[in-house]
C-alpha positions in Angstrom: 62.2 41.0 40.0 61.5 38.3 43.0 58.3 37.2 40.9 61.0 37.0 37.4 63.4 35.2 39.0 61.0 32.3 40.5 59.7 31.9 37.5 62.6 31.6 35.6 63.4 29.2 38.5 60.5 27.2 38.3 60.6 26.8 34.3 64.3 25.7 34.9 63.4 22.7 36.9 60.6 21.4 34.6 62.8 21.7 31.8 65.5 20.0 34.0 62.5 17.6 35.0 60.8 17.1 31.2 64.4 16.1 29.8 65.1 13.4 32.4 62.2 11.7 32.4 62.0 11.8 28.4 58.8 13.6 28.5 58.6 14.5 24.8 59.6 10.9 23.4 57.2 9.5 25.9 54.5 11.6 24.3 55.6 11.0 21.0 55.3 7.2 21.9 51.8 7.2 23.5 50.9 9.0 20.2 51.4 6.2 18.0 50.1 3.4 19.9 47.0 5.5 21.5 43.4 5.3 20.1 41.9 8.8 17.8 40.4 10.5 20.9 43.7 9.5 23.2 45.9 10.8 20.2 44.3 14.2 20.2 45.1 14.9 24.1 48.5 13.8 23.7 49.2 16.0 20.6 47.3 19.0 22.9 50.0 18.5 25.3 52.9 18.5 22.7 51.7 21.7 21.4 51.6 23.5 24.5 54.9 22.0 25.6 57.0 22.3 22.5 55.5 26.1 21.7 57.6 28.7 22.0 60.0 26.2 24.1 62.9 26.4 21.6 64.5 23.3 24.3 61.4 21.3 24.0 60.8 21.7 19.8 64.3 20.2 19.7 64.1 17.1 21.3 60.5 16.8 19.7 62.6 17.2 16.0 65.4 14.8 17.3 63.1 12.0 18.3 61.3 12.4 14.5 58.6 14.1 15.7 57.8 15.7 12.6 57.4 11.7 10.9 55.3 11.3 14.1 52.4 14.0 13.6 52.0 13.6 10.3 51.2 10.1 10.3 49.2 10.0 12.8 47.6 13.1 12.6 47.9 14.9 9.3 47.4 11.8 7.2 44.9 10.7 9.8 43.2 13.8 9.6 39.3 13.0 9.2 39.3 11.2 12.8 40.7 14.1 14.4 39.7 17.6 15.0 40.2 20.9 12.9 42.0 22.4 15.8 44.7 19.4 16.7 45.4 19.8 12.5 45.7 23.6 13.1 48.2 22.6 16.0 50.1 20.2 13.9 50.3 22.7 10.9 51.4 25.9 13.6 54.4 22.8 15.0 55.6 22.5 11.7 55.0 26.0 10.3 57.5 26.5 13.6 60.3 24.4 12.4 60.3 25.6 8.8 60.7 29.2 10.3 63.5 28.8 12.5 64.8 25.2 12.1 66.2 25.3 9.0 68.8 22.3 9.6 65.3 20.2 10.1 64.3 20.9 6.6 65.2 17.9 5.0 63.6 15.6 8.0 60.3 17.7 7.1 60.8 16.9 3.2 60.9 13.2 3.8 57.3 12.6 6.1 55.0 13.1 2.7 54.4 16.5 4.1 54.9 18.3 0.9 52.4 16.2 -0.5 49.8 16.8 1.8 49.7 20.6 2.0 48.4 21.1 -1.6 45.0 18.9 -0.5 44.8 21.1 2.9 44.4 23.8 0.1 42.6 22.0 -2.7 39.4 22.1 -1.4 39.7 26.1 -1.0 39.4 26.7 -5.0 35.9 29.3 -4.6 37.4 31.2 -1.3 36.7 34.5 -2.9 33.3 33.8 -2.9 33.3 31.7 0.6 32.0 28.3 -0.8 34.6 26.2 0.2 33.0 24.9 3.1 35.6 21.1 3.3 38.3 23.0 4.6 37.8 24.9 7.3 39.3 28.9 7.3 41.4 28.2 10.2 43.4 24.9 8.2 43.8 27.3 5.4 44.9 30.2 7.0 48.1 27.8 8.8 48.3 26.3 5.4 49.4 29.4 3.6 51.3 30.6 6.7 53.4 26.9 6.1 53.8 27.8 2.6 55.2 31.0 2.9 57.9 29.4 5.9 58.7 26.4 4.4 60.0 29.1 0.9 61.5 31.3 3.6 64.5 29.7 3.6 64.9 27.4 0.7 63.4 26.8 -2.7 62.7 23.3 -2.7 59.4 23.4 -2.6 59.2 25.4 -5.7 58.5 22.3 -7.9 55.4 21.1 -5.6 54.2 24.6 -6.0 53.8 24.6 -10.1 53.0 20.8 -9.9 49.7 21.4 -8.2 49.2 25.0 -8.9 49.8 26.2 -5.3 50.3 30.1 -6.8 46.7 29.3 -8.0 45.3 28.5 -4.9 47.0 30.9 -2.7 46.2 33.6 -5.2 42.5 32.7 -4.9 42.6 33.1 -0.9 43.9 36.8 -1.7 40.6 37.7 -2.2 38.6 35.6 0.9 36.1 37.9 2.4 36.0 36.8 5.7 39.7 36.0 7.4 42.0 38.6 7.4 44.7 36.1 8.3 44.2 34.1 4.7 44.9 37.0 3.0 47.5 38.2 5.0 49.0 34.8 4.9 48.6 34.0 1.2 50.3 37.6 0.3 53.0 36.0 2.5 53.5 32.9 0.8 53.1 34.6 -2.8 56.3 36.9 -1.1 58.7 34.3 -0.2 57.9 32.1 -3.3 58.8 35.0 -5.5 61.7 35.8 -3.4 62.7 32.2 -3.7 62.3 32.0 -7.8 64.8 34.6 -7.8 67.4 33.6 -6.0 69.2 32.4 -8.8 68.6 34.8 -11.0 65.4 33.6 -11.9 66.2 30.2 -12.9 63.2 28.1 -12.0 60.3 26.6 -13.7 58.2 28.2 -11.1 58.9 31.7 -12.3 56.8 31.5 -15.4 53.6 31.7 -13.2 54.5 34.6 -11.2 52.7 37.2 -13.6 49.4 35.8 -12.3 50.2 37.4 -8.9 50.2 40.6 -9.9 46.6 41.5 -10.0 45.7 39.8 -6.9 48.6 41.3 -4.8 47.8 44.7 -6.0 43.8 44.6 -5.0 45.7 43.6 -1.4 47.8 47.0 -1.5 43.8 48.6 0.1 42.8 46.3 2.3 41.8 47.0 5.7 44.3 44.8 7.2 47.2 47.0 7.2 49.6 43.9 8.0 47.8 42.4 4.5 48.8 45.4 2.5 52.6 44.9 4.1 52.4 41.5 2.8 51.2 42.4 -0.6 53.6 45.5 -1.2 56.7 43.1 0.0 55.6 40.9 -2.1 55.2 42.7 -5.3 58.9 44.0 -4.8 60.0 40.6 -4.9 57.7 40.0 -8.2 60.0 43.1 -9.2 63.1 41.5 -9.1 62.2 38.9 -11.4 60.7 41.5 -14.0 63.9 41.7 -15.8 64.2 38.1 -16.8 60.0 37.8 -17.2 58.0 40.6 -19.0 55.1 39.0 -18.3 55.4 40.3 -15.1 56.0 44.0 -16.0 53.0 43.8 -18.5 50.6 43.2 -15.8 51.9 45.9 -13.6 52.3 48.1 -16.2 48.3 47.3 -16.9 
């Protein structure tokens, strides 16, 4: 209890500390005017400071933090590394999950534009070809799908623009990473759940029958947390099997 307590202590005064001396906006500031390899430290240190510090993501959000990362490292991608995009992806993957008041900031930095191209170069996963997106991008890519259509559906149109249900039905079958699958059942979930919300009225509903298959090869995988993802996500295909036989043809086949 001592051990709690001074801890608790301790993480009290450097949050005290952080806030006074405007740690996070002085990070966010060194980020833009910092060379690539100075950029990557400084976005290290945002991670590890704003993670799971529900104090520190704010004042990251408030000072357009989310603007911040993705022009300097999402759109900057190919001078940075695959892990400081993983960090930036996990950041906003964050704030779509339990930010929800912050979704509108996230709409406006191109974001929604990006994520399709994070995915676009992962067209043969099943058979493990796609070698210009590395598995860890793709896996946080379909984890930021599935948050950013937790909570709303306006990324429903991106999705059938650029044939996201494609894609993430395609990294249902990867061979390798677990954590695609699982995280591509997940997006397929909430983007169902999302289509119908009002009872089915969206132009992204009219694809969902091509999720069927896929999700149902996911009900015996070996990652039980894959085959929760899948069966979740086939009960939301359900509820928009009134309005779209499609759907009930496939799972009838």
């Amino acid at each position: 209890n001592t051990e709690n307590r001074s801890h608790s202590a301790l993480l009290y005064n450097f949050h005290k500390i952080a806030l006074q001396f405007q740690i996070i906006s002085s990070i966010l500031n060194f980020l833009q005017i910092s060379p690539p390899a100075r950029k990557q430290e400084a976005c290290n240190l945002l991670f590890y400071i704003t993670w799971k510090q529900s104090l520190f993501m704010k004042e990251f959000l408030n000072h357009n933090g989310l603007l911040i990362v993705t022009n300097c490292i999402v759109k900057q991608r190919k001078h940075h590394s695959h892990r400081i995009l993983a960090q930036v992806l996990q950041i906003m993957s964050c704030t779509a999950r339990k930010y929800r008041e912050f979704y509108s900031k996230m709409q406006h930095t191109g974001m929604f534009e990006i994520i399709p191209r994070l995915l676009s170069g992962s067209a043969c996963l099943s058979n493990n070809d796609a070698q210009s997106v590395p598995v860890e991008i793709v896996e946080k890519t379909c984890n930021l799908i599935g948050n950013l259509c937790k909570h709303s559906d306006a990324f429903l149109d991106v999705i059938k623009k650029e044939r996201l249900l494609s894609m993430l039905c395609e990294c249902t079958y990867h061979k390798t990473s677990s954590n695609i699958r699982r995280f591509a059942c997940y997006a397929i979930g909430n983007i169902a759940y999302q289509c119908t919300r009002n009872n089915g009225n969206h132009t992204a509903n009219e694809y969902l029958s091509i999720c069927v298959k896929p999700l149902s090869l996911r009900l015996q995988d070996s990652d039980y947390k894959t085959q929760e993802n899948a069966a979740g996500a086939i009960g939301n295909l359900m509820s928009s099997a009134n309005n779209y036989p499609l759907i009930i043809n496939e799972i009838i086949q």
